[in-house]
mmCIF file of C-alpha atoms and ligand atoms in Angstrom:
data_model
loop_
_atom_site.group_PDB
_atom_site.id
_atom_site.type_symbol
_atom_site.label_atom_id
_atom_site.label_comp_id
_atom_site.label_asym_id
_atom_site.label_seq_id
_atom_site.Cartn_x
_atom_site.Cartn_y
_atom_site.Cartn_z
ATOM 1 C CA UNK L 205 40.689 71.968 -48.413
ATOM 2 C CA UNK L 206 41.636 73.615 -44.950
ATOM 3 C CA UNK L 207 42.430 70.489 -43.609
ATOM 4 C CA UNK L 208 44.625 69.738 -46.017
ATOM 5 C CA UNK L 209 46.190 73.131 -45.375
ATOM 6 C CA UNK L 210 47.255 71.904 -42.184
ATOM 7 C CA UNK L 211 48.312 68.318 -42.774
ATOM 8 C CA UNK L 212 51.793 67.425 -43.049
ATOM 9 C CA UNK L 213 52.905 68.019 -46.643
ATOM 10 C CA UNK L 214 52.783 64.628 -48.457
ATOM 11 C CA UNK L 215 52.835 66.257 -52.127
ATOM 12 C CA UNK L 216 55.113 68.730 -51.833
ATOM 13 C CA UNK L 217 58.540 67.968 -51.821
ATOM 14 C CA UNK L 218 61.349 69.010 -49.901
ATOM 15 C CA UNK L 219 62.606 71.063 -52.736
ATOM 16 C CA UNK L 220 59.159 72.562 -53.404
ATOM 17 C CA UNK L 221 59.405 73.544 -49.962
ATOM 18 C CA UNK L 222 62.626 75.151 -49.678
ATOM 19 C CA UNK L 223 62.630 77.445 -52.623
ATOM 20 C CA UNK L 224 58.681 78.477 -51.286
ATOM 21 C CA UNK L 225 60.483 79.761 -47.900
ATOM 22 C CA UNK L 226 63.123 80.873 -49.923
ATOM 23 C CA UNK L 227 60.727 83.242 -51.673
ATOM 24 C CA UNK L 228 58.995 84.062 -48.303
ATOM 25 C CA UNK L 229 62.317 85.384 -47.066
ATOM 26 C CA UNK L 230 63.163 87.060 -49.859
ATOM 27 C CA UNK L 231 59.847 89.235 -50.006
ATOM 28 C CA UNK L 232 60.063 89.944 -46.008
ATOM 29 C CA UNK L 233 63.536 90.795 -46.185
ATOM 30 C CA UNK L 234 62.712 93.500 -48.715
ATOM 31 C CA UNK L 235 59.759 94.430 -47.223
ATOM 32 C CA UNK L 236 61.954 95.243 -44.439
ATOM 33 C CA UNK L 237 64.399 96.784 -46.302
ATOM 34 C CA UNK L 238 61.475 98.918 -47.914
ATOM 35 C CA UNK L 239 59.603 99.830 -44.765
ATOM 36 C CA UNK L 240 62.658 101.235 -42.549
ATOM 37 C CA UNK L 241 63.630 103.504 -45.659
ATOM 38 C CA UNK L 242 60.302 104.411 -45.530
ATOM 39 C CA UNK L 243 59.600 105.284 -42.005
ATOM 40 C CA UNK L 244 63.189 107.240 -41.885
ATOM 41 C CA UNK L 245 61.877 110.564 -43.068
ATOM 42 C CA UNK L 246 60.779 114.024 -41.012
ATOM 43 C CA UNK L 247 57.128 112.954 -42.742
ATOM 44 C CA UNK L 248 56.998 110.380 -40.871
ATOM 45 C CA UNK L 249 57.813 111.494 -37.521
ATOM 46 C CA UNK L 250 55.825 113.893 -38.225
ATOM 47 C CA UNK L 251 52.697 111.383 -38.639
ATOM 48 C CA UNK L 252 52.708 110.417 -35.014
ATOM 49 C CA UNK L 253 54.170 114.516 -33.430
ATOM 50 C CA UNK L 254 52.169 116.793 -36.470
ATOM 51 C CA UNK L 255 50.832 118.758 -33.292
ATOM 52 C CA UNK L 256 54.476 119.374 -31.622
ATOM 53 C CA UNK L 257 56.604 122.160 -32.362
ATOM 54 C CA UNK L 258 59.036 119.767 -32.795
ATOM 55 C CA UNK L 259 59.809 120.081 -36.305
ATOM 56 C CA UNK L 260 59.688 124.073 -35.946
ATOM 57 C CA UNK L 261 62.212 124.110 -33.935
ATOM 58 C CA UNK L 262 64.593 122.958 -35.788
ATOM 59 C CA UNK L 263 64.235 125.276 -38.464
ATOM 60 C CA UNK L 264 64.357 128.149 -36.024
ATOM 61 C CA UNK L 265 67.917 126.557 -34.693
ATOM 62 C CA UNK L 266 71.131 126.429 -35.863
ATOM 63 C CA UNK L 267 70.619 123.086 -37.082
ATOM 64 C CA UNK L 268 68.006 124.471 -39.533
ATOM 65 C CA UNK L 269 68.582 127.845 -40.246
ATOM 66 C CA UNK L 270 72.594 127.942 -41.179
ATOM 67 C CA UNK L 271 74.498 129.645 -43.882
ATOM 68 C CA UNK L 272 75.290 126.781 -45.626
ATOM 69 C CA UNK L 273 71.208 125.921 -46.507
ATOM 70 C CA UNK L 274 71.467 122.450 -44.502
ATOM 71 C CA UNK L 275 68.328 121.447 -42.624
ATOM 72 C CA UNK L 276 69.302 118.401 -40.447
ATOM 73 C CA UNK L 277 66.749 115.563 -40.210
ATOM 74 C CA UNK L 278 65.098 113.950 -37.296
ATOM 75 C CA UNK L 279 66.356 110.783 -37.832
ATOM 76 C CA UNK L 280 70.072 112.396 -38.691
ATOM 77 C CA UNK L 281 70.208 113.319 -34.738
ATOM 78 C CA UNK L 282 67.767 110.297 -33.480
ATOM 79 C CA UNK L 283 68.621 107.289 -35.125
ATOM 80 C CA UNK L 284 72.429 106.021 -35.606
ATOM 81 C CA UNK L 285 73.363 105.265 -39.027
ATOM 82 C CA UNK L 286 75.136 101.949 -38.340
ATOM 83 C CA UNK L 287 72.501 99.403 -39.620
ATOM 84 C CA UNK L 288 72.732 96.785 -36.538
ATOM 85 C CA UNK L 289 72.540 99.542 -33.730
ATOM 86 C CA UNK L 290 70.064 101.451 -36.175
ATOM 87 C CA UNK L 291 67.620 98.455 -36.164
ATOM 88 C CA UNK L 292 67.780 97.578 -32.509
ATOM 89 C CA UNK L 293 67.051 101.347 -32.191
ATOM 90 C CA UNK L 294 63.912 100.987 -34.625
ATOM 91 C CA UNK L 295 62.555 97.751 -32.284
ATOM 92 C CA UNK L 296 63.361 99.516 -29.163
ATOM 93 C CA UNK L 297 60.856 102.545 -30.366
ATOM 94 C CA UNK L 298 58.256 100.216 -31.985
ATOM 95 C CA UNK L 299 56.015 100.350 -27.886
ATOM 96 C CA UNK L 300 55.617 104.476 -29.050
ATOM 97 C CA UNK L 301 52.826 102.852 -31.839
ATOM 98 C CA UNK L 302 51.021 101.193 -29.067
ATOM 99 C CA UNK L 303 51.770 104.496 -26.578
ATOM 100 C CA UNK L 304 50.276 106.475 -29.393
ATOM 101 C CA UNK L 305 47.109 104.411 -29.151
ATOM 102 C CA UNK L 306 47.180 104.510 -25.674
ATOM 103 C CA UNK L 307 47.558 108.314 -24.657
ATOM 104 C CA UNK L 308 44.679 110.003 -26.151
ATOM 105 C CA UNK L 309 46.016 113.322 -25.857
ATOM 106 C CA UNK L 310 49.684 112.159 -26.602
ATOM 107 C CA UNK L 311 49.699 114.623 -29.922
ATOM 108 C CA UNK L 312 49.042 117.874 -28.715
ATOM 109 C CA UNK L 313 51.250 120.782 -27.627
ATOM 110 C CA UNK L 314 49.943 120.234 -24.355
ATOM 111 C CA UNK L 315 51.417 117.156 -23.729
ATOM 112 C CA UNK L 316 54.560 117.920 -25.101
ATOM 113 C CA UNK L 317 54.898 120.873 -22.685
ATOM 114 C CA UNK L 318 53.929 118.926 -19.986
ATOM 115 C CA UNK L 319 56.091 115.952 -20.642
ATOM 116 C CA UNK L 320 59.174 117.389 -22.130
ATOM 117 C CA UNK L 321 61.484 117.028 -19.354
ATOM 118 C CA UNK L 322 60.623 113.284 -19.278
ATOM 119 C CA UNK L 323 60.732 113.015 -22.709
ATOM 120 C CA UNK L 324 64.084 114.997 -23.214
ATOM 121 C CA UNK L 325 66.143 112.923 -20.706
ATOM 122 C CA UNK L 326 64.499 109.768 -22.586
ATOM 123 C CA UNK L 327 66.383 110.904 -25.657
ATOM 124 C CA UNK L 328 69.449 112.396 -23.844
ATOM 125 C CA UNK L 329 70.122 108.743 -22.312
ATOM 126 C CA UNK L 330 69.490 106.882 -25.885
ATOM 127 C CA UNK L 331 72.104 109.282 -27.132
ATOM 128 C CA UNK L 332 74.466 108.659 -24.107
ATOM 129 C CA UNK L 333 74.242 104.784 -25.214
ATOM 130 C CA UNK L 334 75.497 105.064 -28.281
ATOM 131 C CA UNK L 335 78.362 107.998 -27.364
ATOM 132 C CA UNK L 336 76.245 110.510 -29.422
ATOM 133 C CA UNK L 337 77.839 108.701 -32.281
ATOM 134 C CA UNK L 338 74.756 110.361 -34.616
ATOM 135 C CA UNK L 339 76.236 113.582 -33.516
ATOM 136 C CA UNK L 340 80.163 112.231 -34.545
ATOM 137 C CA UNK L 341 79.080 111.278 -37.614
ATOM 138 C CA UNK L 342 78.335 114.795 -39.030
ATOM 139 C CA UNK L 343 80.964 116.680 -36.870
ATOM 140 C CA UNK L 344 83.617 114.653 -37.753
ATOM 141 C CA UNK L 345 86.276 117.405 -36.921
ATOM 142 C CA UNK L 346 85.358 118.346 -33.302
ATOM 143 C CA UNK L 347 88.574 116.432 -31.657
ATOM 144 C CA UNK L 348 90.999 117.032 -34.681
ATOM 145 C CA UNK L 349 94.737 118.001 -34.119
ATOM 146 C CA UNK L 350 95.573 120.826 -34.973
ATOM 147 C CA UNK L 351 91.365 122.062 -34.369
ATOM 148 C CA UNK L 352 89.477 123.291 -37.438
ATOM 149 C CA UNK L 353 90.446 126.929 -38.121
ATOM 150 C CA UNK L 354 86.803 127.824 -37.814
ATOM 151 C CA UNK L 355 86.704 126.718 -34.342
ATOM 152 C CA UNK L 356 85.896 129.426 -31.844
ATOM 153 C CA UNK L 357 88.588 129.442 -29.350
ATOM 154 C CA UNK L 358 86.300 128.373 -26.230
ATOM 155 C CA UNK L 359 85.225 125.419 -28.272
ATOM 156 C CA UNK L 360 88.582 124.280 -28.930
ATOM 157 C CA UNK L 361 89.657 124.760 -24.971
ATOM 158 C CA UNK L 362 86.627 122.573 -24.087
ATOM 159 C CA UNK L 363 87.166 119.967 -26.636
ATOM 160 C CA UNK L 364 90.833 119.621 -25.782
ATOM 161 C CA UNK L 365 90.235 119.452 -22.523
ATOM 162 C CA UNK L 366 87.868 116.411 -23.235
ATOM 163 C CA UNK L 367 89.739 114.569 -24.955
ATOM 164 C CA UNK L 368 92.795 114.279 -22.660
ATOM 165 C CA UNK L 369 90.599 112.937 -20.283
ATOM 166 C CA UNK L 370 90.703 108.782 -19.692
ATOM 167 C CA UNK L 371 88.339 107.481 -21.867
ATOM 168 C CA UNK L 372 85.969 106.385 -18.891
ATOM 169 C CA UNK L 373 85.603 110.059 -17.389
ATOM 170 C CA UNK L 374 85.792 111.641 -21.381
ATOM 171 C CA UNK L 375 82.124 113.588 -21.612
ATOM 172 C CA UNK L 376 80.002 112.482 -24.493
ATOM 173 C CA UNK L 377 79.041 115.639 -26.818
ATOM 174 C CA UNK L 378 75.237 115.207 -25.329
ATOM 175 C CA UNK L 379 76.630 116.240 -22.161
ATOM 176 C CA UNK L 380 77.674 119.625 -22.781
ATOM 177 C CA UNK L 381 75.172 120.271 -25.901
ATOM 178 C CA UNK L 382 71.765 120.626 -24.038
ATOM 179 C CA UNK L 383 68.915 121.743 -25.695
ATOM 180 C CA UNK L 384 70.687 122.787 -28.800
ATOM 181 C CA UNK L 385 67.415 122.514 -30.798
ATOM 182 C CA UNK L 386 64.565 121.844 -28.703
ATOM 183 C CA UNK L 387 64.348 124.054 -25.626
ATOM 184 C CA UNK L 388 65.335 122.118 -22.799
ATOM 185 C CA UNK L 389 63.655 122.906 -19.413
ATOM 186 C CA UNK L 390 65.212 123.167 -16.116
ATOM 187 C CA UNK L 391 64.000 121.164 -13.459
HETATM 188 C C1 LIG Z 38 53.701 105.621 -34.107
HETATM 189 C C2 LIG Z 38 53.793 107.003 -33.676
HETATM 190 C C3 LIG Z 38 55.194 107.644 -33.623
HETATM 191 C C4 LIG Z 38 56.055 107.851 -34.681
HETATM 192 C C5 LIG Z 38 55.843 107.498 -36.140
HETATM 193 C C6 LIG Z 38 57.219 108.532 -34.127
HETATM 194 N N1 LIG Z 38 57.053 108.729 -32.777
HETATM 195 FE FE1 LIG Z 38 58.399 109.570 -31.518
HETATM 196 N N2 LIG Z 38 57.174 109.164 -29.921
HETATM 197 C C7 LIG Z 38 55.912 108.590 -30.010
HETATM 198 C C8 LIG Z 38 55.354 108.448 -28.665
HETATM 199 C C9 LIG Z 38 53.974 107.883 -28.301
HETATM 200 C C10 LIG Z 38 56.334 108.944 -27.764
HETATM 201 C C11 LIG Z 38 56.254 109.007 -26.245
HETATM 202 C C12 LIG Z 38 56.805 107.712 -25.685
HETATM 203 C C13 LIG Z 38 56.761 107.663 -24.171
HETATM 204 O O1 LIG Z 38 55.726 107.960 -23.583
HETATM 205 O O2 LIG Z 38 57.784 107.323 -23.603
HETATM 206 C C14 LIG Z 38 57.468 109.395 -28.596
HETATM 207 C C15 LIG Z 38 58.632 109.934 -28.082
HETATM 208 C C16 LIG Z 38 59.749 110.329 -28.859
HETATM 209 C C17 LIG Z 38 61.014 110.814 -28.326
HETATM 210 C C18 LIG Z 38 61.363 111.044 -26.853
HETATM 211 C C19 LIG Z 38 61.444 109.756 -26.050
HETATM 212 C C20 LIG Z 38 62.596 108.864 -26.372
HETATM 213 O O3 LIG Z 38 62.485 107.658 -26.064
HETATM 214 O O4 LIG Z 38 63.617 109.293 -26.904
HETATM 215 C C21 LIG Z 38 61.818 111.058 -29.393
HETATM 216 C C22 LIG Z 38 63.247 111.575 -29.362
HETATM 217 C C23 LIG Z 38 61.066 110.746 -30.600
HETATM 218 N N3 LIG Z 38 59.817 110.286 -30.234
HETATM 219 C C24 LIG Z 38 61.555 110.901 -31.872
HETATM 220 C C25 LIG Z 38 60.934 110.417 -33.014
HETATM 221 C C26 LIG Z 38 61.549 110.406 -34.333
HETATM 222 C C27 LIG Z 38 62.937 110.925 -34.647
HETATM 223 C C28 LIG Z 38 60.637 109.841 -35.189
HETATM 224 C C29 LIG Z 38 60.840 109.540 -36.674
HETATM 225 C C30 LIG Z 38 61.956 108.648 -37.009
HETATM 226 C C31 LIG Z 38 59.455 109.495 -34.390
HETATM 227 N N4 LIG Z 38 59.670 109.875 -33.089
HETATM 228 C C32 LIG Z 38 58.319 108.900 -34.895
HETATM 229 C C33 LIG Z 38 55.261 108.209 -31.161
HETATM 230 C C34 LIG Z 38 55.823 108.197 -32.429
HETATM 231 C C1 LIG Z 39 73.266 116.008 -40.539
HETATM 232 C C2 LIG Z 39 74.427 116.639 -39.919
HETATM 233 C C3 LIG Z 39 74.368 117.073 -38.459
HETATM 234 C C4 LIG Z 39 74.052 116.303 -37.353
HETATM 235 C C5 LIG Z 39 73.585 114.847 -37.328
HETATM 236 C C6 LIG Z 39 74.294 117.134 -36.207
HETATM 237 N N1 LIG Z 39 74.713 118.374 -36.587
HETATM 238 FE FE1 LIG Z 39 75.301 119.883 -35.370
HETATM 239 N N2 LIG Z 39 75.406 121.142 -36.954
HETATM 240 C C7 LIG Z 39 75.226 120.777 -38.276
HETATM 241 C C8 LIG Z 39 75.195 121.984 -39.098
HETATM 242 C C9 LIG Z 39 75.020 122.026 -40.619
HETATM 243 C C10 LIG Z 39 75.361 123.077 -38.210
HETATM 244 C C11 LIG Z 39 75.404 124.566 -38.560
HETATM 245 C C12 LIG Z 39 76.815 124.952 -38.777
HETATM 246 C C13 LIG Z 39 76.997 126.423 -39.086
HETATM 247 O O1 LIG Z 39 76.033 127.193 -39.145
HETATM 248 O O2 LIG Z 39 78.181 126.782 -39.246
HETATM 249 C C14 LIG Z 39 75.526 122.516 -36.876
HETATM 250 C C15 LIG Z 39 75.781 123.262 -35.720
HETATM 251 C C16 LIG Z 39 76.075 122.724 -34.468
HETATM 252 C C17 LIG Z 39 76.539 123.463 -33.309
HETATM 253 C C18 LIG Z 39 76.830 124.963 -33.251
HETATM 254 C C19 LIG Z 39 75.546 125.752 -33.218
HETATM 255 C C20 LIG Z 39 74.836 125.599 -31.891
HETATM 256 O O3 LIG Z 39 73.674 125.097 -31.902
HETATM 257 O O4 LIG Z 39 75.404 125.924 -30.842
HETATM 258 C C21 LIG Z 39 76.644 122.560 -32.270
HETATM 259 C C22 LIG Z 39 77.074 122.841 -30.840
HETATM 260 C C23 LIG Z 39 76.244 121.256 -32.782
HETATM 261 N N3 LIG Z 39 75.927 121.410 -34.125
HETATM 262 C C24 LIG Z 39 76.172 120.092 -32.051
HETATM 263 C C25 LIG Z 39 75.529 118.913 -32.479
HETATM 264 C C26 LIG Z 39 75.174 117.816 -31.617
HETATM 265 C C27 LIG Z 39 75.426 117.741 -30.117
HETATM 266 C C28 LIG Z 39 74.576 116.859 -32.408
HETATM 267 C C29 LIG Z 39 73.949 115.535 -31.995
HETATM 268 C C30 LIG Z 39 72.780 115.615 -31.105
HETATM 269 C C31 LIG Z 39 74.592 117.390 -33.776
HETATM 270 N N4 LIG Z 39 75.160 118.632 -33.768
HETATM 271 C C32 LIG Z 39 74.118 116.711 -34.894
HETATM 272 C C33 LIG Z 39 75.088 119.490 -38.741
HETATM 273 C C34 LIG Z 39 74.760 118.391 -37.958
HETATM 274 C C1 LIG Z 40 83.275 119.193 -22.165
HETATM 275 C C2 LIG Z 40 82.141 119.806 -22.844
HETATM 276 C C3 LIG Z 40 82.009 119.543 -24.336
HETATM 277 C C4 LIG Z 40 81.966 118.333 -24.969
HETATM 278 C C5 LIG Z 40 82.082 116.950 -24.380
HETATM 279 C C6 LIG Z 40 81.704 118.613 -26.363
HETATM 280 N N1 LIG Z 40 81.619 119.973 -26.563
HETATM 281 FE FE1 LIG Z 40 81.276 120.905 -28.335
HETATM 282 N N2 LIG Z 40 81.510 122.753 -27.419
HETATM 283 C C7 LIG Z 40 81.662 122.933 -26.074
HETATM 284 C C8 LIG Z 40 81.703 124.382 -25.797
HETATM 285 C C9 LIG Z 40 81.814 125.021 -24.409
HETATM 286 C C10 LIG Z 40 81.594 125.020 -27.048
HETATM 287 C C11 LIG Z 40 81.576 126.551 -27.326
HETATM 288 C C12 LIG Z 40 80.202 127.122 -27.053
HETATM 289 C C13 LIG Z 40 79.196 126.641 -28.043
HETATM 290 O O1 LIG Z 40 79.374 126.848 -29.265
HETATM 291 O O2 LIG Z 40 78.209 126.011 -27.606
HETATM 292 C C14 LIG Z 40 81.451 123.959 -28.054
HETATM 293 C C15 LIG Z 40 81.276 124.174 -29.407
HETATM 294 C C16 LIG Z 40 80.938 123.199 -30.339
HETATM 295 C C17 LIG Z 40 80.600 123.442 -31.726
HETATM 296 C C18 LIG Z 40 80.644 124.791 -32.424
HETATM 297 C C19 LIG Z 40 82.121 124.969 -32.710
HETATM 298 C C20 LIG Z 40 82.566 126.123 -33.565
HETATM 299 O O3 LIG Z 40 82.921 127.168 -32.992
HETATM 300 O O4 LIG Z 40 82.635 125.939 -34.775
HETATM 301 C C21 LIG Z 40 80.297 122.219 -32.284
HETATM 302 C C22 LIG Z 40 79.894 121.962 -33.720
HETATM 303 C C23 LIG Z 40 80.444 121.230 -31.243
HETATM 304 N N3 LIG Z 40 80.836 121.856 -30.087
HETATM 305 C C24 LIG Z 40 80.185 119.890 -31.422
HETATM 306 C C25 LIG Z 40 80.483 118.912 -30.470
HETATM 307 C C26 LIG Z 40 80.357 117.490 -30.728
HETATM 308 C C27 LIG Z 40 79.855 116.871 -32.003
HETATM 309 C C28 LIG Z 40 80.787 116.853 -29.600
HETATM 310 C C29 LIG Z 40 80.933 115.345 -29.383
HETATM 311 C C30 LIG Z 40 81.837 114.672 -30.327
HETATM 312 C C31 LIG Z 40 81.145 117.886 -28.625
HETATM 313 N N4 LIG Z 40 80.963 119.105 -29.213
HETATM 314 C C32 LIG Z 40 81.576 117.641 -27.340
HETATM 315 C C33 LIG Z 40 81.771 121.961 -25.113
HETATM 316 C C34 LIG Z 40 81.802 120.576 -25.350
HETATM 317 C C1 LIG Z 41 70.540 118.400 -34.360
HETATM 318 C C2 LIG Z 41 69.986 117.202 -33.739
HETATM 319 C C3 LIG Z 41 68.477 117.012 -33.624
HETATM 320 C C4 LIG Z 41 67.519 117.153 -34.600
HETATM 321 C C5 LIG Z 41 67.701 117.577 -36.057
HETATM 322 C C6 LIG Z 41 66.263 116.773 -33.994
HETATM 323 N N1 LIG Z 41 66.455 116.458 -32.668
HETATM 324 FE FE1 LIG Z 41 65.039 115.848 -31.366
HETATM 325 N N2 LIG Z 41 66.401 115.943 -29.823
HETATM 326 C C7 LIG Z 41 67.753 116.150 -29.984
HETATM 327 C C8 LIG Z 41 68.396 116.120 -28.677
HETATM 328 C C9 LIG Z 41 69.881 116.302 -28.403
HETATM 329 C C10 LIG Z 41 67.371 115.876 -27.718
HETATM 330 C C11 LIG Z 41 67.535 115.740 -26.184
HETATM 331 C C12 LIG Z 41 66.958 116.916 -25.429
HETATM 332 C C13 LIG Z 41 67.696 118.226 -25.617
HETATM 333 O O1 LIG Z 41 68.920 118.265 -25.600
HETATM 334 O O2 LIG Z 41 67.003 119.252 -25.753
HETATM 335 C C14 LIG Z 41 66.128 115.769 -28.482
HETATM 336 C C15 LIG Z 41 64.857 115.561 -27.923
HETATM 337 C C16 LIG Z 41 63.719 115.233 -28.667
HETATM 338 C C17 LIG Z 41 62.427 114.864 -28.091
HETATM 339 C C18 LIG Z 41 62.082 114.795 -26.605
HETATM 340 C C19 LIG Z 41 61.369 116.080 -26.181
HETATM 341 C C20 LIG Z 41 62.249 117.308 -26.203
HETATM 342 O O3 LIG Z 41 61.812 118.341 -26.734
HETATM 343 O O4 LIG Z 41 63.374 117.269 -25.696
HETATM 344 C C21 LIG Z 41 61.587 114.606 -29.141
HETATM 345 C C22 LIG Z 41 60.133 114.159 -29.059
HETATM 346 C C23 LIG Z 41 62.341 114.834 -30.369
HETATM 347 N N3 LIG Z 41 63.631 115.230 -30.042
HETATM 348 C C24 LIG Z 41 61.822 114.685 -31.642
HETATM 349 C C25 LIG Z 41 62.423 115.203 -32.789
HETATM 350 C C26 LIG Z 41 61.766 115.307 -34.086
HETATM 351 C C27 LIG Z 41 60.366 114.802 -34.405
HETATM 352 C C28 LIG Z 41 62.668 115.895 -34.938
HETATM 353 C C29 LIG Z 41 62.477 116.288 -36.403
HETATM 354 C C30 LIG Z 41 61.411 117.242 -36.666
HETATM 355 C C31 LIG Z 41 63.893 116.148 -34.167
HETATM 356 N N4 LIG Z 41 63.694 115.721 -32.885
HETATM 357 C C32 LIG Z 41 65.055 116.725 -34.671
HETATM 358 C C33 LIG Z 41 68.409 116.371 -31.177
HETATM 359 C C34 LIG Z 41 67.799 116.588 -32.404
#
């Protein structure tokens, strides 16, 4: 039986063949489709950082705590919604399962604390890649003409400002918006 497992098919025709890997693909490609909805949620972030303030923080910000009852999700800020860039972005973070493994104490406060410079300018310089386009995406408005009414006057000067700028020295919205939900600590 196992040999014939790994014989060269003699029985099974071409045909037979093709609609098998046919079916193959079909199940992986949903399985895919399936398994990056699933790991897009706070829950599971929160799987591998459930010791972290992380998630806390948000609520205490701006970003969680607004008038208009909007808490905004990890992966709303982390991962871009555009699906090619999105799944290069979920292989690129697929070494933190076998950095999980590897750091022992990798899910504690402590190492947060310890690490979250590091970790902060790790995430600053994803965003720069991608021209804090998860950012855009929500705040649609920022570089309007005329501004939004709403806009506080200094926000308006800066974002003016910006965008008259040459499109190589222009400032991506990462670069002025430190730390606007996580504290971010100075050097
Ligand atoms: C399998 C465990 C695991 C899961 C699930 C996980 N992380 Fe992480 N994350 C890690 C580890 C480990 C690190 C530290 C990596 C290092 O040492 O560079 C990390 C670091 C980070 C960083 C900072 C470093 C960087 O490269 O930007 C961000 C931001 C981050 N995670 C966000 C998220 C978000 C958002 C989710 C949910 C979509 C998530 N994580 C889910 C394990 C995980
Ligand atoms: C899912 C939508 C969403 C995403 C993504 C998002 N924001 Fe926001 N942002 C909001 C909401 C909602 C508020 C609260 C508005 C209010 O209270 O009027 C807000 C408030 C703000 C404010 C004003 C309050 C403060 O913290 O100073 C800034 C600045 C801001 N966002 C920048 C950013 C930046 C930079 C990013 C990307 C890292 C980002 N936002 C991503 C929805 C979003
Ligand atoms: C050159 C620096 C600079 C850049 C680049 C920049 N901002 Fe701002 N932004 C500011 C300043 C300064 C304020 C006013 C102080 C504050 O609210 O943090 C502001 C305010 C805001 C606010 C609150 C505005 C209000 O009053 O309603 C939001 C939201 C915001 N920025 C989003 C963004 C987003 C999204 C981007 C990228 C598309 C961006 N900003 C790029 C400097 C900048
Ligand atoms: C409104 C956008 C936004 C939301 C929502 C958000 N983050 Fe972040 N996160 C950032 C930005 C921007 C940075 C870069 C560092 C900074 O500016 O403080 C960052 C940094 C990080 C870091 C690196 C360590 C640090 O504290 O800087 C981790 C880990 C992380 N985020 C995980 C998460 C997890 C998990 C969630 C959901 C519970 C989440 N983030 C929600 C915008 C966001």
């Amino acid at each position: 039986m196992l040999k014939k497992l790994f014989k060269p098919s003699a029985t099974l025709s071409i045909f037979t063949l093709l609609v098998i890997g046919a079916v193959i693909g079909a199940v992986a490609f949903w399985g895919g489709q399936w398994s990056l909805h699933a790991t897009s949620t706070d829950d599971f972030c929160m799987t591998c950082h459930s010791n972290h303030s992380l998630r806390d923080e948000v609520l205490e910000s701006p970003h969680g705590n607004n008038s208009m009852g909007i808490v905004v999700q990890c992966q709303d800020c982390h991962l871009p919604n555009e699906s090619f860039a999105y799944l290069r972005k979920k292989i690129a973070v697929s070494p933190d399962l076998f950095r999980f493994i590897m750091t022992p104490d990798f899910n504690t406060q402590e190492w947060l604390d310890e690490n979250r410079r590091e970790q902060a300018d790790l995430a600053l310089s994803y965003l720069r890649s991608i021209d804090s386009s998860t950012c855009s995406d929500c705040h649609s408005r920022v570089y309007d003409d005329p501004p939004p009414e709403t806009m506080s006057r200094m926000a308006v000067g800066m974002h003016t400002m910006n965008k008259r700028r040459a499109p190589e020295d222009r400032e991506t919205c990462v670069d002025c918006h430190v730390g606007i939900v996580h504290p971010y600590p100075d050097a």
